[in-house]
XYZ file of C-alpha atoms in Angstrom:
501
model
C 25.152 1.566 40.655
C 27.067 3.468 37.993
C 27.016 0.662 35.388
C 23.230 0.389 35.822
C 22.815 4.153 35.433
C 24.785 4.021 32.193
C 23.123 0.899 30.819
C 19.501 1.701 31.723
C 19.040 4.552 29.198
C 20.465 2.298 26.490
C 18.002 -0.472 27.375
C 15.147 2.017 27.495
C 16.109 3.408 24.072
C 16.247 -0.064 22.578
C 12.826 -0.917 23.993
C 11.333 2.282 22.604
C 12.924 1.612 19.229
C 11.567 -1.931 19.124
C 8.101 -0.633 19.990
C 8.123 1.869 17.140
C 5.060 1.376 14.984
C 5.784 0.159 11.449
C 5.202 2.163 8.290
C 3.265 0.571 5.439
C 3.817 1.144 1.720
C 0.884 -0.296 -0.222
C 1.638 -0.624 -3.942
C -1.468 -1.444 -5.956
C -1.744 -2.023 -9.691
C -4.728 -2.328 -11.980
C -5.499 -5.611 -13.771
C -2.164 -7.285 -13.087
C -2.411 -10.990 -13.874
C -0.595 -13.186 -11.361
C 0.507 -15.275 -14.348
C 2.535 -12.269 -15.553
C 4.839 -12.235 -12.522
C 7.916 -14.433 -12.610
C 7.649 -15.095 -8.857
C 4.359 -16.821 -9.705
C 6.009 -18.899 -12.404
C 5.336 -16.747 -15.461
C 6.625 -18.148 -18.737
C 5.991 -14.785 -20.415
C 8.094 -12.224 -18.566
C 10.547 -11.477 -15.792
C 9.710 -9.173 -12.871
C 12.893 -8.921 -10.797
C 11.632 -6.346 -8.311
C 8.366 -8.106 -7.612
C 10.422 -11.263 -7.265
C 12.570 -9.397 -4.746
C 9.469 -8.824 -2.603
C 8.583 -12.512 -2.873
C 12.122 -13.630 -2.060
C 12.382 -11.305 0.943
C 8.802 -11.787 2.133
C 5.732 -13.947 1.551
C 3.927 -14.908 -1.648
C 0.252 -15.750 -1.373
C -0.806 -18.353 -3.925
C -4.507 -18.363 -3.025
C -5.373 -14.679 -2.777
C -8.701 -13.740 -4.341
C -11.102 -10.832 -4.755
C -14.785 -10.590 -3.865
C -15.902 -8.823 -7.074
C -13.506 -8.713 -10.020
C -13.871 -5.172 -11.322
C -11.974 -1.975 -10.546
C -14.144 0.329 -8.416
C -15.895 -2.412 -6.418
C -12.573 -4.049 -5.609
C -11.136 -0.763 -4.342
C -14.217 -0.160 -2.222
C -13.853 -3.607 -0.643
C -10.197 -2.904 0.151
C -11.034 0.442 1.774
C -14.021 -0.734 3.814
C -13.360 -4.385 4.568
C -16.940 -5.067 3.480
C -18.533 -6.853 0.531
C -19.993 -4.775 -2.306
C -23.608 -5.044 -1.145
C -22.674 -3.342 2.148
C -20.245 -0.663 0.931
C -22.604 0.327 -1.910
C -20.135 -0.149 -4.791
C -21.706 -2.995 -6.783
C -20.342 -1.855 -10.164
C -18.146 0.809 -11.721
C -21.252 2.948 -12.169
C -21.875 4.062 -8.594
C -20.139 6.923 -6.809
C -18.313 5.685 -3.724
C -19.759 6.976 -0.450
C -16.670 8.532 1.085
C -18.480 9.354 4.318
C -18.519 5.717 5.401
C -15.980 4.003 7.627
C -12.700 3.110 5.925
C -9.414 1.831 7.240
C -7.455 5.025 6.301
C -9.781 7.053 8.553
C -9.198 4.618 11.389
C -5.450 4.809 10.854
C -5.602 8.594 11.036
C -7.322 8.304 14.415
C -4.581 5.912 15.514
C -1.911 8.511 14.775
C -0.829 7.529 11.274
C -0.288 10.021 8.490
C -1.904 8.768 5.306
C -1.176 9.611 1.676
C -2.361 8.388 -1.724
C -0.866 8.881 -5.194
C -2.224 7.403 -8.426
C -5.407 5.729 -9.556
C -8.517 6.142 -7.397
C -11.417 5.469 -9.804
C -14.210 5.909 -7.268
C -15.699 9.197 -8.578
C -15.925 10.872 -5.157
C -12.875 12.613 -3.686
C -10.651 10.503 -1.424
C -11.378 10.676 2.291
C -9.194 9.415 5.107
C -5.996 10.687 3.478
C -3.979 13.621 4.785
C -2.574 14.124 1.307
C -3.763 12.849 -2.046
C -3.159 13.290 -5.760
C -5.263 10.999 -7.936
C -5.904 10.452 -11.626
C -9.146 11.714 -13.068
C -11.262 8.661 -13.836
C -9.249 5.896 -15.413
C -6.394 8.240 -16.264
C -4.151 8.131 -19.361
C -0.763 6.496 -19.703
C 0.843 9.767 -20.798
C 0.639 13.380 -19.552
C -1.924 12.751 -16.802
C -4.168 15.225 -15.072
C -4.118 14.783 -11.301
C -6.933 15.857 -9.026
C -5.758 17.218 -5.680
C -7.336 18.862 -2.670
C -5.815 22.104 -3.976
C -7.091 21.852 -7.559
C -6.116 20.070 -10.760
C -2.543 19.563 -11.879
C -1.305 18.253 -15.232
C 2.137 16.641 -15.428
C 4.026 15.764 -18.600
C 5.534 12.298 -18.770
C 4.713 8.621 -18.352
C 2.065 8.021 -15.713
C 3.689 5.015 -14.021
C 6.907 6.994 -13.566
C 5.042 10.085 -12.379
C 3.093 8.201 -9.703
C 6.378 6.867 -8.351
C 8.003 10.307 -8.569
C 5.227 11.791 -6.442
C 5.393 8.875 -3.999
C 9.133 9.414 -3.580
C 8.753 13.190 -3.278
C 6.338 12.714 -0.421
C 8.608 10.207 1.311
C 11.662 12.432 0.969
C 10.285 15.910 1.447
C 6.665 16.115 2.516
C 5.909 13.624 5.282
C 6.257 14.227 8.999
C 9.205 12.042 9.969
C 7.975 11.942 13.581
C 4.831 10.032 12.594
C 4.417 6.541 11.153
C 2.912 6.529 7.659
C 0.525 4.546 5.531
C 1.370 5.373 1.920
C -0.533 4.225 -1.160
C 1.199 4.161 -4.557
C -1.593 3.005 -6.858
C -0.849 2.466 -10.548
C -3.102 2.759 -13.573
C -0.986 0.146 -15.345
C -1.419 -2.404 -16.762
C -5.054 -1.471 -17.486
C -6.329 -1.292 -21.075
C -5.162 0.254 -23.515
C -1.618 -0.797 -22.596
C 0.626 2.061 -23.734
C 4.265 1.285 -22.897
C 6.890 3.743 -21.744
C 9.234 4.862 -24.549
C 12.113 2.732 -23.269
C 10.004 -0.433 -23.513
C 8.162 0.110 -26.799
C 10.385 -2.311 -28.707
C 10.984 -4.849 -25.960
C 9.905 -8.381 -26.960
C 10.040 -7.469 -30.676
C 12.543 -10.270 -31.278
C 10.577 -12.994 -29.498
C 7.132 -14.578 -29.287
C 5.190 -14.511 -26.040
C 4.001 -18.068 -25.238
C 0.326 -18.581 -25.958
C -1.909 -19.930 -23.182
C -3.234 -23.435 -23.743
C -6.831 -22.175 -23.816
C -6.390 -19.300 -26.284
C -8.671 -21.123 -28.775
C -11.279 -22.199 -26.238
C -14.602 -23.174 -27.884
C -16.644 -22.779 -24.649
C -18.113 -26.258 -24.826
C -19.126 -28.147 -21.663
C -20.150 -24.938 -19.882
C -23.258 -22.797 -19.673
C -24.064 -20.119 -22.259
C -22.506 -17.106 -20.431
C -19.010 -18.272 -21.408
C -19.892 -18.033 -25.104
C -22.110 -14.922 -25.054
C -19.469 -12.603 -23.556
C -17.845 -9.920 -25.726
C -14.246 -9.935 -24.524
C -12.314 -12.141 -26.937
C -8.997 -11.065 -28.395
C -9.993 -12.396 -31.806
C -13.361 -10.636 -32.183
C -13.792 -7.836 -29.688
C -10.592 -5.843 -29.381
C -10.615 -2.519 -31.233
C -7.909 -2.317 -33.867
C -6.862 1.321 -33.571
C -7.290 1.547 -29.798
C -5.968 -1.804 -28.611
C -3.485 -2.780 -31.305
C -1.883 0.690 -31.728
C -2.378 0.902 -35.489
C -2.536 4.698 -35.173
C -0.788 6.979 -32.652
C -2.708 7.352 -29.375
C -4.296 10.772 -28.936
C -2.812 11.383 -25.499
C 0.770 11.677 -26.802
C 2.419 15.056 -27.279
C 4.499 15.754 -30.399
C 7.776 14.488 -28.979
C 6.188 11.329 -27.609
C 4.443 10.735 -30.939
C 7.792 10.783 -32.746
C 9.117 8.094 -30.421
C 5.932 6.082 -30.838
C 6.060 6.319 -34.655
C 9.667 5.155 -34.708
C 8.807 2.112 -32.606
C 5.392 1.119 -34.012
C 5.157 2.254 -37.627
C 7.628 -0.346 -38.979
C 5.715 -3.082 -37.147
C 2.365 -1.763 -38.367
C 3.593 -1.504 -41.940
C 4.721 -5.138 -41.863
C 1.353 -6.186 -40.449
C -0.641 -4.385 -43.148
C 1.482 -5.858 -45.912
C 1.074 -9.380 -44.524
C -2.757 -9.257 -44.892
C -3.240 -11.919 -42.234
C -6.431 -13.945 -41.876
C -7.880 -16.662 -39.664
C -5.579 -18.208 -37.095
C -2.589 -16.225 -38.342
C -4.471 -13.028 -37.545
C -5.387 -14.305 -34.080
C -1.718 -15.125 -33.431
C -0.710 -11.603 -34.445
C -3.403 -10.009 -32.285
C -2.354 -12.042 -29.268
C 1.302 -11.136 -29.701
C 0.593 -7.422 -30.140
C -1.703 -7.354 -27.115
C 0.453 -9.515 -24.852
C 3.660 -7.629 -25.603
C 2.147 -4.223 -24.911
C 0.606 -5.544 -21.693
C 3.944 -6.951 -20.541
C 5.743 -3.739 -21.478
C 3.429 -1.836 -19.126
C 4.248 -4.320 -16.364
C 7.947 -3.776 -17.021
C 7.456 -0.143 -16.003
C 5.510 -1.109 -12.883
C 8.267 -3.516 -11.880
C 10.992 -0.957 -12.574
C 9.235 1.631 -10.424
C 8.753 -0.820 -7.589
C 12.516 -1.206 -7.704
C 12.926 2.557 -7.349
C 10.777 2.538 -4.215
C 12.535 -0.455 -2.687
C 15.935 1.097 -3.379
C 14.936 4.326 -1.652
C 13.658 2.455 1.394
C 17.045 0.729 1.624
C 19.080 3.885 1.083
C 17.069 5.969 3.550
C 17.090 3.397 6.344
C 13.289 3.068 6.203
C 13.280 -0.512 4.935
C 13.718 -2.164 8.339
C 10.539 -0.619 9.725
C 8.431 -0.420 6.559
C 6.106 -3.199 5.470
C 5.704 -3.351 1.690
C 2.514 -4.831 0.245
C 1.950 -5.447 -3.457
C -1.378 -6.467 -4.937
C -3.739 -5.757 -7.823
C -7.416 -4.834 -7.804
C -8.118 -8.167 -9.504
C -6.614 -10.704 -11.848
C -6.709 -10.562 -15.627
C -6.983 -12.709 -18.763
C -3.796 -12.720 -20.729
C -5.371 -14.770 -23.512
C -6.719 -17.598 -21.341
C -10.063 -18.754 -22.787
C -9.315 -16.399 -25.670
C -10.078 -13.441 -23.405
C -8.782 -10.138 -22.114
C -10.406 -8.224 -19.208
C -11.655 -9.748 -15.903
C -15.135 -9.998 -14.186
C -15.527 -13.773 -14.030
C -15.240 -16.080 -11.058
C -13.040 -18.235 -13.253
C -9.565 -18.430 -11.809
C -7.538 -15.931 -13.845
C -9.705 -12.938 -12.927
C -10.810 -14.151 -9.495
C -7.264 -14.683 -8.233
C -4.916 -11.772 -7.627
C -1.234 -11.393 -6.746
C -0.368 -10.646 -3.126
C 3.223 -10.172 -1.983
C 4.177 -8.886 1.479
C 7.600 -8.016 2.897
C 7.776 -7.449 6.652
C 11.361 -7.499 7.956
C 11.704 -9.369 11.224
C 8.203 -10.891 11.090
C 7.929 -12.765 7.786
C 10.295 -15.600 6.967
C 12.016 -14.711 3.702
C 10.820 -16.705 0.722
C 7.644 -17.937 2.416
C 4.710 -19.217 0.372
C 1.185 -19.271 1.820
C -1.604 -21.498 0.514
C -4.460 -20.349 2.761
C -7.559 -18.763 1.246
C -7.355 -14.982 1.628
C -9.250 -12.134 -0.045
C -8.976 -8.405 -0.587
C -11.735 -8.297 2.039
C -8.958 -8.995 4.586
C -6.640 -6.112 3.749
C -8.341 -3.462 5.895
C -8.262 -5.493 9.078
C -4.706 -6.616 8.385
C -3.526 -3.009 8.108
C -5.405 -2.047 11.263
C -3.871 -4.859 13.314
C -0.368 -4.148 12.070
C -0.746 -0.477 13.005
C -2.235 -1.146 16.431
C -5.692 0.212 15.575
C -8.977 -1.391 16.532
C -10.738 -3.650 14.036
C -14.447 -2.717 13.906
C -16.877 -5.574 14.419
C -18.797 -4.723 11.245
C -15.841 -5.397 8.961
C -16.253 -8.745 7.205
C -12.708 -9.850 6.553
C -10.055 -11.191 8.863
C -6.536 -10.007 9.580
C -3.891 -12.142 7.878
C -1.207 -11.120 10.409
C -1.027 -14.671 11.858
C -0.477 -16.040 8.346
C 2.281 -13.517 7.744
C 4.001 -14.820 10.849
C 3.734 -18.386 9.618
C 0.833 -19.435 11.840
C -2.485 -20.559 10.348
C -5.273 -20.409 12.961
C -7.171 -23.663 13.350
C -10.415 -21.893 12.480
C -9.126 -20.200 9.327
C -11.685 -20.178 6.517
C -11.981 -23.185 4.246
C -13.996 -21.426 1.519
C -14.591 -17.957 0.042
C -17.509 -16.066 -1.499
C -17.665 -14.079 -4.758
C -20.351 -12.031 -6.524
C -20.294 -10.083 -9.804
C -23.085 -7.561 -10.461
C -22.255 -5.487 -13.552
C -24.726 -6.721 -16.156
C -25.786 -5.171 -18.424
C -22.360 -3.687 -18.867
C -19.100 -3.871 -20.759
C -18.263 -7.306 -22.148
C -21.677 -8.826 -21.346
C -20.517 -10.991 -18.480
C -23.657 -12.303 -16.785
C -24.283 -11.725 -13.083
C -23.148 -14.603 -10.909
C -22.066 -15.590 -7.434
C -20.330 -18.625 -6.036
C -18.138 -20.402 -3.536
C -14.610 -21.772 -3.860
C -12.732 -24.042 -1.495
C -9.309 -25.591 -1.905
C -10.474 -28.024 -4.592
C -13.943 -27.160 -5.917
C -15.698 -24.115 -7.301
C -19.469 -23.744 -7.590
C -20.862 -20.849 -9.664
C -24.510 -19.786 -9.882
C -25.560 -17.651 -12.873
C -28.599 -16.584 -10.960
C -30.532 -14.750 -13.656
C -30.873 -17.973 -15.620
C -30.707 -20.202 -12.520
C -27.805 -22.063 -14.101
C -25.009 -23.798 -12.191
C -21.421 -24.778 -12.949
C -19.126 -26.918 -10.793
C -15.398 -27.306 -11.360
C -12.991 -29.839 -9.957
C -9.879 -27.657 -9.890
C -7.600 -30.570 -9.125
C -8.620 -32.502 -12.253
C -9.519 -29.496 -14.409
C -7.352 -26.485 -13.425
C -8.211 -24.668 -16.674
C -11.946 -24.901 -15.924
C -12.895 -26.336 -19.294
C -15.640 -28.731 -18.199
C -18.385 -28.176 -15.666
C -19.160 -31.365 -13.763
C -22.411 -30.012 -12.331
C -25.138 -32.644 -12.591
C -22.744 -35.577 -12.985
C -23.548 -38.499 -10.657
C -20.034 -38.718 -9.221
C -20.329 -35.141 -7.949
C -23.804 -35.181 -6.393
C -22.565 -35.207 -2.791
C -19.950 -32.561 -3.501
C -22.565 -30.373 -5.192
C -24.884 -30.646 -2.198
C -22.071 -29.781 0.209
C -20.981 -26.811 -1.898
C -24.536 -25.471 -2.124
C -24.874 -25.746 1.639
C -21.609 -23.879 2.105
C -22.704 -21.215 -0.375
C -25.908 -20.641 1.594
C -23.890 -20.401 4.798
C -21.589 -17.745 3.344
C -24.446 -15.708 1.922
C -26.060 -15.719 5.350
C -22.763 -14.913 7.097
C -22.107 -11.939 4.820
C -25.757 -10.801 4.891
C -26.087 -10.939 1.091
C -29.531 -9.820 -0.102
C -31.185 -10.984 -3.344
C -30.029 -9.012 -6.385
C -33.385 -7.731 -7.643
C -32.124 -4.873 -9.791
C -34.305 -4.779 -12.932
C -33.010 -5.458 -16.427
C -33.845 -3.353 -19.496
C -36.600 -4.934 -21.608
C -34.280 -5.778 -24.515
C -31.925 -7.560 -22.125
C -34.735 -9.550 -20.486
C -35.339 -11.277 -23.804
C -31.962 -12.978 -23.444
C -33.208 -14.905 -20.396
């Protein structure tokens, strides 16, 4: 009996250890284009730490959002419900923090929850034991943080500071006897793309490759593609976006560094007196380089977090999730910003590392959405998934198993018109090959064959060869709208806007 008496406690300890609930670190950026991550095949930049997540975990190549704009996307992530149900149709509403969210459910399940960084939902965070969030959009330098104990201004670069606070909490402030769900949510690389001092001159000696559609003429599509106001050539603001004068948020020391890096470049630009296509080329390079420099800081800080997880022994039992609140136009179709159901803004990066459960270097091609994140987190943490959530846990996908009844199509709806960039309201359905978009205020339709036309340059709606496909897609769209209980969007337009329709 003695060997059994000695061995039994060891077996019991191992069983308890294996049953220990995992921690989750959810790193979220703002407006990060999947095409600006080298793990996704970027020809513009290298992101070694994001690549590390992809190489050690799973990369999702068909991850999408339900509404490509900041606050609505965050509300969908928190609630697991489409915009029409969580109340956040646009950036204009104040998020109802009293409603059910996955952080609240995790708290009830015994998780400690914390959030550092961008919130952008106007109301104070709920469901978090500890939070420090940027006021509004937040600046790139010397940010003011809102906390449950009052406001706090910190000097430095915001991407670094968010990571500093995340690490402080991990090292010194959490209860090590409880599992945690920790959000590290970056402002970067949102407009106006101010790089950290160390990266201000990176890419100066090279040209960023231009996208094939930078000079898109918007032919073979409906009018919304040409009536938007988000082109690099016409609609970016010189001083604000192209850094022709020092940004106001810099302190004196930061301004000196900025002047040393940017003034020689600005002087050369003014002396060149560029016009036409040469000016467009310059604008693209200035914009793209600053955008990529901001991503360099995000990637560097992800590396800091991953290194600490390794050094502290937390890595083995901590799932790391990286995503963005939507995609972004890095010059595709001549654009910056997001909003559209077209691929670059509709699709978002999603990388997940889960030691012991995900096969390293996996790539998933199933259709997933930010609508699924809440239920995924709840299942991982052993909490109940409420019946009124509209997504679906992707845990089986993470384990390499696609359920036979996994969705074959996804729904999208954009509401913010009138609004910035004049992107018209629309909804639509996408499956693995086709995308049908309805600009419902003009009752106009577009259909794209993504296999033949991946850049979405020609709508094939109304063409005889696509009649059956169109009918099937419309039927599927009606099914999804019924499934998600989507009501008609009857919000009135101002009189001057009505004249456009």
